[in-house]
Amino acid sequence: MPRLNPSAHNHAHLLLSLVLLVNAASLFEPLQLWILLLVLCAVIIRLSLFLNWQKHQLSVRTLNLLAVLSAIVLAYFGWQLGLLLGMLNLLVMASSLKLMLLASRRDYFQLISVQFFLIGTGLVFNQSIAFSMLYGLLTLLLLLSLAFHISPSSAWLQQSHRVGMLCLQALPIALLLFLVMPKLGPMWQMPTAKGTETGLSERVTPGDVAQLARSADLAFRATFDSIVPNTSQRYWRALTLEDFDGKSWQVHPYRQKLRERYRSAGLAFRPAIEGPSFDYQVIAEPTQQRWLFGLDIAISSDPQVWLSHDYQLVSRINLQSSLAYKVKSYFMAPLQEGIPELDNRLNLQVPAEGNPRTRELALQLRAEHVGDKAYLQAVKEVFTAGGFRYTLRPNPMPVDPVDQFLFEDKAGFCAHYASAAAYMLRLGGIPARMVTGYLGGEMRGDRYMSVYQYDAHAWVEWLSDQGWQRFDPTVLVSPLRLDYGLERAVAYEESFLLDTPLAGFRNIAWLNEFRLMLADMDYLWSRWVLGFSRENQQDMLKSLLGKLTPTRLALFGLALVLAIALLLGLYQLKHWLPDRSNPSAWYYKKALKLLAKQGLQRPSWQGPQDFNQEVAQRFPGKAARCFGQLTYHYMRMNYRPMSEQEQKASLSQLRRLVPQLKQALSEGGG
Amino acid sequence: MQTQIQQAVEQISTLILGKQQEVRLALTCLLAGGHLLIEDLPGMGKTTLSHALAQVFGLNFSRIQFTSDLLPADMLGVNIFDNQQQSFRFHPGPIFSQVVLADEINRASPKTQSALLEAMEEHQVSLDGKTHHLPEPFFVIGTQNPVHQAGTYPLPESQLDRFLMRVQLGYPNWQAEKKMLQQPQADRSVRLKQVIDIQQLLRLQQHLGKIHASEGILDYILRLVTFSRESDLFANALSPRASKAILQAARSWALLHERDYLIPEDIQAVLPAVAEHRLRAALAEHQSKSSLSRQLLEHVDPLAA
């Protein structure tokens, strides 16, 4: 039997479908495409039911078949998704099926609660301020849907007003809870979905096409408490790559193993250094990786952060969400405290074959120049005098990439230069390695700096007697890259941010201002809301309470519960306080209270005359007579046309009768 | 004058046994100048009640038995060509009486139903471009079988709304039915004594408007209708016409009880009769519990100053 349409012109159902649609769309990445299509179908079905194009719902049998099929498809595709993503897909799939089925009250409430849960899940995946606002809006829409469910015939404006008032009342309580609720650690392992999007990776192959330079996503932010490094000092180290196979650079497996061993043994690398330093806090965006960012030599006291022997900052866990850590960078100190014989061994390795012309050139140069310094100078001259060009659109170099780069194309970006230079240094017997990270950063105000993915850079480090020395061959070719950032360095070929929509508008002043303002807001959001960690909370509590003793905490908790109760009470106050505008009602209600104490509660729907009869049965005698007169005067004042004088007379009677009733009741009860 | 109303109640109650409340409601409806719908199973005394009402007020009475082939003309009347006078002459139909019993109204076709309901609303009949006024007072008592009985055209909501009240008689209790069986057979011919004449009835109806409705009472009515509109219990809420009907019926009820002001109990007494047929449950599960107007009353506090 076809089921009747419960959704026709039902705003509650319409809003619910809308929320499900937006919710699913915001989870575009973790969801599978077919589930999004299913959601879309469900919403279209609901919409046509709402508009009454379609009068009957799908039958339960059809839906059951669809559910079984979907479950099979999800089981088939969902194996490799892992628990969290699998569950999320299952939940969205189930809610889309439920939306098709939606008929009874129970279905509706189930779906509403699932939507609230999905909003929470969405906040796990999307944390920027824009998404937070979107999810806030969705929550409001869900509440509005509930309001429509409870009173379907009220107008939109009235409903929104009601929901708005409720939310405003809830806001102070929510703020209190945000500030003082103990922060729990994450309950589950986060998926590693976003790793490929960052500008850096643990393996750099310069011969592949350039991709990293074009993303305008934020990499991290730094807030300086000391002087700010000038532009030529902003070399943010992320990864030290020591293993070269002729094409790609990557973290040396041996170094990796060593790092694991040190870390499991709890041995930290603590170079003895002193001198001036930059002091700053970094808020790194989630990368799903462990590397962190710092200016050399970066020392962090954060327990989360660990310094490796190649001066690289490493996090103890993958960066599933933004991580804030404090760093001191001793920029004058030499990098000379590694493990010298290991550094030497790893950084002289060259592949036995490949790139023959480069080999030949290196041998020739080495023979001509005595001493490391002279050889280095000769390598530098190769780049300065060779007619090289900086570009973001190099040709692919599948075979012997260094040869092709140095002798044929003579055009490439930082990774090409760094790779070729480090390779030539190694061929000449100088230990050298590639360092990747970010060069630059955009100052906002005079304290904080944003570094974007397009600031990604690669340079070379070579080992001298005074430790590791930085050598950036890219700057030899394109000095603009260092002083003005990538944007100016490649201005001539217009390839900067080619893939980002609206990139062309960066030159319009007010738009740029707006972009920076958004960036500011996002910064404040991630610093103060997302970054509000357990430590911040404890600091706040400490500044409020002084020393954190259990008694103080308990008292504080108690005070807080009281504060919330007080807030809730304030909203109800109007209903609790007696209404003095109608004095007769006030006296009458007093009398009712007296009776309620004796166990006779007036049902809230009963009229005064009917109740009077009940009283007469229950308390015969003086009390009933008293209450009878009370009722008479109350009704006279409220329901009959009367002159002022009569009103006054009745009121004085009421005033007299209430204590009499009290007395009569106590006598009867005693 | 009010004692006459009491007499009327007593008179009718000798015929309809054990149904004081329903008889009172029917009288209330007549006093308020509204039309009455009696919904019940066959044989519950619907026809007897309407007969009795007509008799105690001394009104002329006609009865139209609704069937599926009844045409509007059968009820309203026809223009017939008079050979002697060489002109059309209007033959009024049975609707031209002061009390009309429209029996089994939901068995007639919608066309006939709407002709009747139009006459009820306008107090006049238009035929071939001529308007014929109906007598005053004009009081229609519709009876109908419950909708689930076979062979019915249920009245749509918009037409149910034309009836001020809907009363259900229900089965009499043990004593009342026994008393009825003990009565002599010949009581079909018994005529009730007329206790009120037309002039008095019209005067009473005029007096209705003077019955005082305080602000507290009006607020109570408004709270009731607002609750019906905002709650999720009802799919059809109470219209402004319904709130007017509640006030009018409550005044009539107060008059019946010899009071010249309204109290909340008046509203509570008439509300089930006035509101029940105008409400519709939002969900089937609500319908099965107690009556909708009862639920409505239980949700609203009459005092709440």
mmCIF file of N, CA and C in Angstrom, chain A residues 147-212:
data_model
loop_
_atom_site.group_PDB
_atom_site.id
_atom_site.type_symbol
_atom_site.label_atom_id
_atom_site.label_comp_id
_atom_site.label_asym_id
_atom_site.label_seq_id
_atom_site.Cartn_x
_atom_site.Cartn_y
_atom_site.Cartn_z
ATOM 1 N N ALA A 147 11.767 23.384 15.854
ATOM 2 C CA ALA A 147 10.705 24.326 16.213
ATOM 3 C C ALA A 147 9.509 24.142 15.301
ATOM 4 N N PHE A 148 9.772 23.937 14.018
ATOM 5 C CA PHE A 148 8.679 23.728 13.074
ATOM 6 C C PHE A 148 7.976 22.411 13.344
ATOM 7 N N HIS A 149 8.743 21.444 13.820
ATOM 8 C CA HIS A 149 8.126 20.152 14.106
ATOM 9 C C HIS A 149 7.153 20.300 15.271
ATOM 10 N N ILE A 150 7.544 21.091 16.255
ATOM 11 C CA ILE A 150 6.723 21.207 17.455
ATOM 12 C C ILE A 150 5.499 22.080 17.193
ATOM 13 N N SER A 151 5.684 23.174 16.477
ATOM 14 C CA SER A 151 4.494 23.972 16.154
ATOM 15 C C SER A 151 4.504 24.296 14.669
ATOM 16 N N PRO A 152 3.878 23.415 13.887
ATOM 17 C CA PRO A 152 4.012 23.475 12.426
ATOM 18 C C PRO A 152 3.400 24.730 11.818
ATOM 19 N N SER A 153 2.428 25.353 12.503
ATOM 20 C CA SER A 153 1.724 26.412 11.792
ATOM 21 C C SER A 153 2.226 27.809 12.117
ATOM 22 N N SER A 154 3.294 27.931 12.933
ATOM 23 C CA SER A 154 3.797 29.273 13.210
ATOM 24 C C SER A 154 4.570 29.803 12.007
ATOM 25 N N ALA A 155 4.711 31.135 11.983
ATOM 26 C CA ALA A 155 5.389 31.755 10.849
ATOM 27 C C ALA A 155 6.902 31.648 11.019
ATOM 28 N N TRP A 156 7.610 31.805 9.884
ATOM 29 C CA TRP A 156 9.075 31.695 9.878
ATOM 30 C C TRP A 156 9.708 32.678 10.854
ATOM 31 N N LEU A 157 9.221 33.907 10.794
ATOM 32 C CA LEU A 157 9.850 34.958 11.592
ATOM 33 C C LEU A 157 9.749 34.627 13.069
ATOM 34 N N GLN A 158 8.547 34.187 13.454
ATOM 35 C CA GLN A 158 8.297 33.875 14.850
ATOM 36 C C GLN A 158 9.192 32.725 15.309
ATOM 37 N N GLN A 159 9.300 31.702 14.453
ATOM 38 C CA GLN A 159 10.132 30.551 14.788
ATOM 39 C C GLN A 159 11.586 30.957 14.945
ATOM 40 N N SER A 160 12.080 31.760 13.981
ATOM 41 C CA SER A 160 13.489 32.152 14.030
ATOM 42 C C SER A 160 13.736 32.956 15.292
ATOM 43 N N HIS A 161 12.780 33.800 15.620
ATOM 44 C CA HIS A 161 12.921 34.614 16.821
ATOM 45 C C HIS A 161 13.047 33.714 18.044
ATOM 46 N N ARG A 162 12.182 32.705 18.083
ATOM 47 C CA ARG A 162 12.197 31.812 19.241
ATOM 48 C C ARG A 162 13.528 31.070 19.344
ATOM 49 N N VAL A 163 13.963 30.492 18.201
ATOM 50 C CA VAL A 163 15.221 29.735 18.202
ATOM 51 C C VAL A 163 16.386 30.655 18.559
ATOM 52 N N GLY A 164 16.353 31.869 18.005
ATOM 53 C CA GLY A 164 17.423 32.821 18.292
ATOM 54 C C GLY A 164 17.499 33.124 19.776
ATOM 55 N N MET A 165 16.353 33.336 20.394
ATOM 56 C CA MET A 165 16.347 33.628 21.825
ATOM 57 C C MET A 165 16.927 32.465 22.614
ATOM 58 N N LEU A 166 16.504 31.249 22.251
ATOM 59 C CA LEU A 166 17.005 30.067 22.962
ATOM 60 C C LEU A 166 18.521 29.980 22.861
ATOM 61 N N CYS A 167 19.043 30.246 21.648
ATOM 62 C CA CYS A 167 20.485 30.126 21.450
ATOM 63 C C CYS A 167 21.220 31.198 22.238
ATOM 64 N N LEU A 168 20.657 32.396 22.246
ATOM 65 C CA LEU A 168 21.298 33.465 23.005
ATOM 66 C C LEU A 168 21.363 33.101 24.481
ATOM 67 N N GLN A 169 20.297 32.475 24.958
ATOM 68 C CA GLN A 169 20.305 32.070 26.357
ATOM 69 C C GLN A 169 21.341 30.983 26.603
ATOM 70 N N ALA A 170 21.527 30.121 25.603
ATOM 71 C CA ALA A 170 22.467 29.008 25.787
ATOM 72 C C ALA A 170 23.911 29.467 25.671
ATOM 73 N N LEU A 171 24.116 30.621 25.006
ATOM 74 C CA LEU A 171 25.482 31.043 24.678
ATOM 75 C C LEU A 171 26.381 31.211 25.905
ATOM 76 N N PRO A 172 25.954 31.947 26.936
ATOM 77 C CA PRO A 172 26.852 32.098 28.082
ATOM 78 C C PRO A 172 27.210 30.772 28.728
ATOM 79 N N ILE A 173 26.256 29.860 28.753
ATOM 80 C CA ILE A 173 26.539 28.553 29.356
ATOM 81 C C ILE A 173 27.547 27.801 28.510
ATOM 82 N N ALA A 174 27.363 27.893 27.175
ATOM 83 C CA ALA A 174 28.303 27.219 26.280
ATOM 84 C C ALA A 174 29.710 27.789 26.461
ATOM 85 N N LEU A 175 29.798 29.100 26.597
ATOM 86 C CA LEU A 175 31.106 29.736 26.781
ATOM 87 C C LEU A 175 31.766 29.233 28.056
ATOM 88 N N LEU A 176 30.989 29.193 29.121
ATOM 89 C CA LEU A 176 31.532 28.706 30.394
ATOM 90 C C LEU A 176 32.049 27.288 30.243
ATOM 91 N N LEU A 177 31.239 26.449 29.592
ATOM 92 C CA LEU A 177 31.645 25.057 29.429
ATOM 93 C C LEU A 177 32.912 24.960 28.597
ATOM 94 N N PHE A 178 32.991 25.807 27.534
ATOM 95 C CA PHE A 178 34.179 25.773 26.678
ATOM 96 C C PHE A 178 35.415 26.113 27.491
ATOM 97 N N LEU A 179 35.283 27.105 28.369
ATOM 98 C CA LEU A 179 36.455 27.562 29.103
ATOM 99 C C LEU A 179 36.891 26.573 30.174
ATOM 100 N N VAL A 180 35.956 25.895 30.811
ATOM 101 C CA VAL A 180 36.369 25.128 31.983
ATOM 102 C C VAL A 180 36.184 23.621 31.860
ATOM 103 N N MET A 181 35.471 23.140 30.830
ATOM 104 C CA MET A 181 35.354 21.678 30.716
ATOM 105 C C MET A 181 36.740 21.097 30.526
ATOM 106 N N PRO A 182 37.075 20.017 31.234
ATOM 107 C CA PRO A 182 38.384 19.405 31.019
ATOM 108 C C PRO A 182 38.513 18.961 29.564
ATOM 109 N N LYS A 183 39.685 19.252 28.977
ATOM 110 C CA LYS A 183 39.896 18.878 27.568
ATOM 111 C C LYS A 183 40.296 17.407 27.500
ATOM 112 N N LEU A 184 39.532 16.649 26.762
ATOM 113 C CA LEU A 184 39.861 15.234 26.619
ATOM 114 C C LEU A 184 40.727 15.045 25.382
ATOM 115 N N GLY A 185 41.563 14.022 25.426
ATOM 116 C CA GLY A 185 42.378 13.715 24.258
ATOM 117 C C GLY A 185 41.499 13.130 23.175
ATOM 118 N N PRO A 186 42.043 13.028 21.955
ATOM 119 C CA PRO A 186 41.230 12.459 20.879
ATOM 120 C C PRO A 186 40.915 10.999 21.170
ATOM 121 N N MET A 187 39.700 10.592 20.809
ATOM 122 C CA MET A 187 39.258 9.243 21.132
ATOM 123 C C MET A 187 39.640 8.246 20.051
ATOM 124 N N TRP A 188 39.885 8.743 18.868
ATOM 125 C CA TRP A 188 40.166 7.790 17.801
ATOM 126 C C TRP A 188 41.302 8.302 16.914
ATOM 127 N N GLN A 189 41.812 7.423 16.124
ATOM 128 C CA GLN A 189 42.897 7.772 15.218
ATOM 129 C C GLN A 189 42.324 8.529 14.029
ATOM 130 N N MET A 190 42.977 9.627 13.688
ATOM 131 C CA MET A 190 42.457 10.403 12.575
ATOM 132 C C MET A 190 42.899 9.803 11.248
ATOM 133 N N PRO A 191 42.102 9.970 10.217
ATOM 134 C CA PRO A 191 42.500 9.445 8.913
ATOM 135 C C PRO A 191 43.651 10.271 8.332
ATOM 136 N N THR A 192 44.403 9.690 7.431
ATOM 137 C CA THR A 192 45.506 10.419 6.818
ATOM 138 C C THR A 192 45.120 10.743 5.397
ATOM 139 N N ALA A 193 44.140 11.582 5.258
ATOM 140 C CA ALA A 193 43.622 11.845 3.922
ATOM 141 C C ALA A 193 44.324 12.999 3.239
ATOM 142 N N LYS A 194 44.818 13.958 4.033
ATOM 143 C CA LYS A 194 45.215 15.213 3.423
ATOM 144 C C LYS A 194 46.708 15.287 3.099
ATOM 145 N N GLY A 195 47.460 14.227 3.383
ATOM 146 C CA GLY A 195 48.910 14.295 3.322
ATOM 147 C C GLY A 195 49.455 14.762 1.992
ATOM 148 N N THR A 196 48.801 14.409 0.905
ATOM 149 C CA THR A 196 49.359 14.718 -0.400
ATOM 150 C C THR A 196 49.216 16.186 -0.758
ATOM 151 N N GLU A 197 48.466 16.916 0.012
ATOM 152 C CA GLU A 197 48.195 18.277 -0.405
ATOM 153 C C GLU A 197 49.234 19.283 0.045
ATOM 154 N N THR A 198 50.070 18.911 0.993
ATOM 155 C CA THR A 198 51.010 19.900 1.500
ATOM 156 C C THR A 198 52.115 20.123 0.482
ATOM 157 N N GLY A 199 52.815 21.206 0.671
ATOM 158 C CA GLY A 199 53.846 21.558 -0.284
ATOM 159 C C GLY A 199 55.071 20.670 -0.185
ATOM 160 N N LEU A 200 55.230 20.017 0.941
ATOM 161 C CA LEU A 200 56.449 19.237 1.141
ATOM 162 C C LEU A 200 56.125 17.759 1.124
ATOM 163 N N SER A 201 57.157 16.975 0.822
ATOM 164 C CA SER A 201 56.987 15.550 1.028
ATOM 165 C C SER A 201 58.330 14.969 1.390
ATOM 166 N N GLU A 202 58.314 13.742 1.824
ATOM 167 C CA GLU A 202 59.559 13.151 2.318
ATOM 168 C C GLU A 202 60.439 12.677 1.175
ATOM 169 N N ARG A 203 59.953 12.842 -0.038
ATOM 170 C CA ARG A 203 60.734 12.409 -1.190
ATOM 171 C C ARG A 203 60.601 13.491 -2.251
ATOM 172 N N VAL A 204 61.716 14.034 -2.689
ATOM 173 C CA VAL A 204 61.693 15.111 -3.673
ATOM 174 C C VAL A 204 62.329 14.608 -4.951
ATOM 175 N N THR A 205 61.576 14.695 -6.048
ATOM 176 C CA THR A 205 62.094 14.281 -7.345
ATOM 177 C C THR A 205 62.020 15.480 -8.272
ATOM 178 N N PRO A 206 63.111 16.207 -8.444
ATOM 179 C CA PRO A 206 63.041 17.456 -9.210
ATOM 180 C C PRO A 206 62.616 17.232 -10.642
ATOM 181 N N GLY A 207 62.849 16.049 -11.188
ATOM 182 C CA GLY A 207 62.492 15.811 -12.578
ATOM 183 C C GLY A 207 60.992 15.805 -12.825
ATOM 184 N N ASP A 208 60.231 15.586 -11.767
ATOM 185 C CA ASP A 208 58.782 15.604 -11.949
ATOM 186 C C ASP A 208 58.296 17.035 -12.080
ATOM 187 N N VAL A 209 57.065 17.156 -12.532
ATOM 188 C CA VAL A 209 56.542 18.500 -12.792
ATOM 189 C C VAL A 209 56.320 19.243 -11.483
ATOM 190 N N ALA A 210 56.493 20.542 -11.547
ATOM 191 C CA ALA A 210 56.327 21.361 -10.355
ATOM 192 C C ALA A 210 54.872 21.398 -9.933
ATOM 193 N N GLN A 211 54.639 21.170 -8.656
ATOM 194 C CA GLN A 211 53.280 21.278 -8.151
ATOM 195 C C GLN A 211 53.234 22.100 -6.887
ATOM 196 N N LEU A 212 54.335 22.054 -6.160
ATOM 197 C CA LEU A 212 54.276 22.551 -4.801
ATOM 198 C C LEU A 212 54.145 24.057 -4.728
#
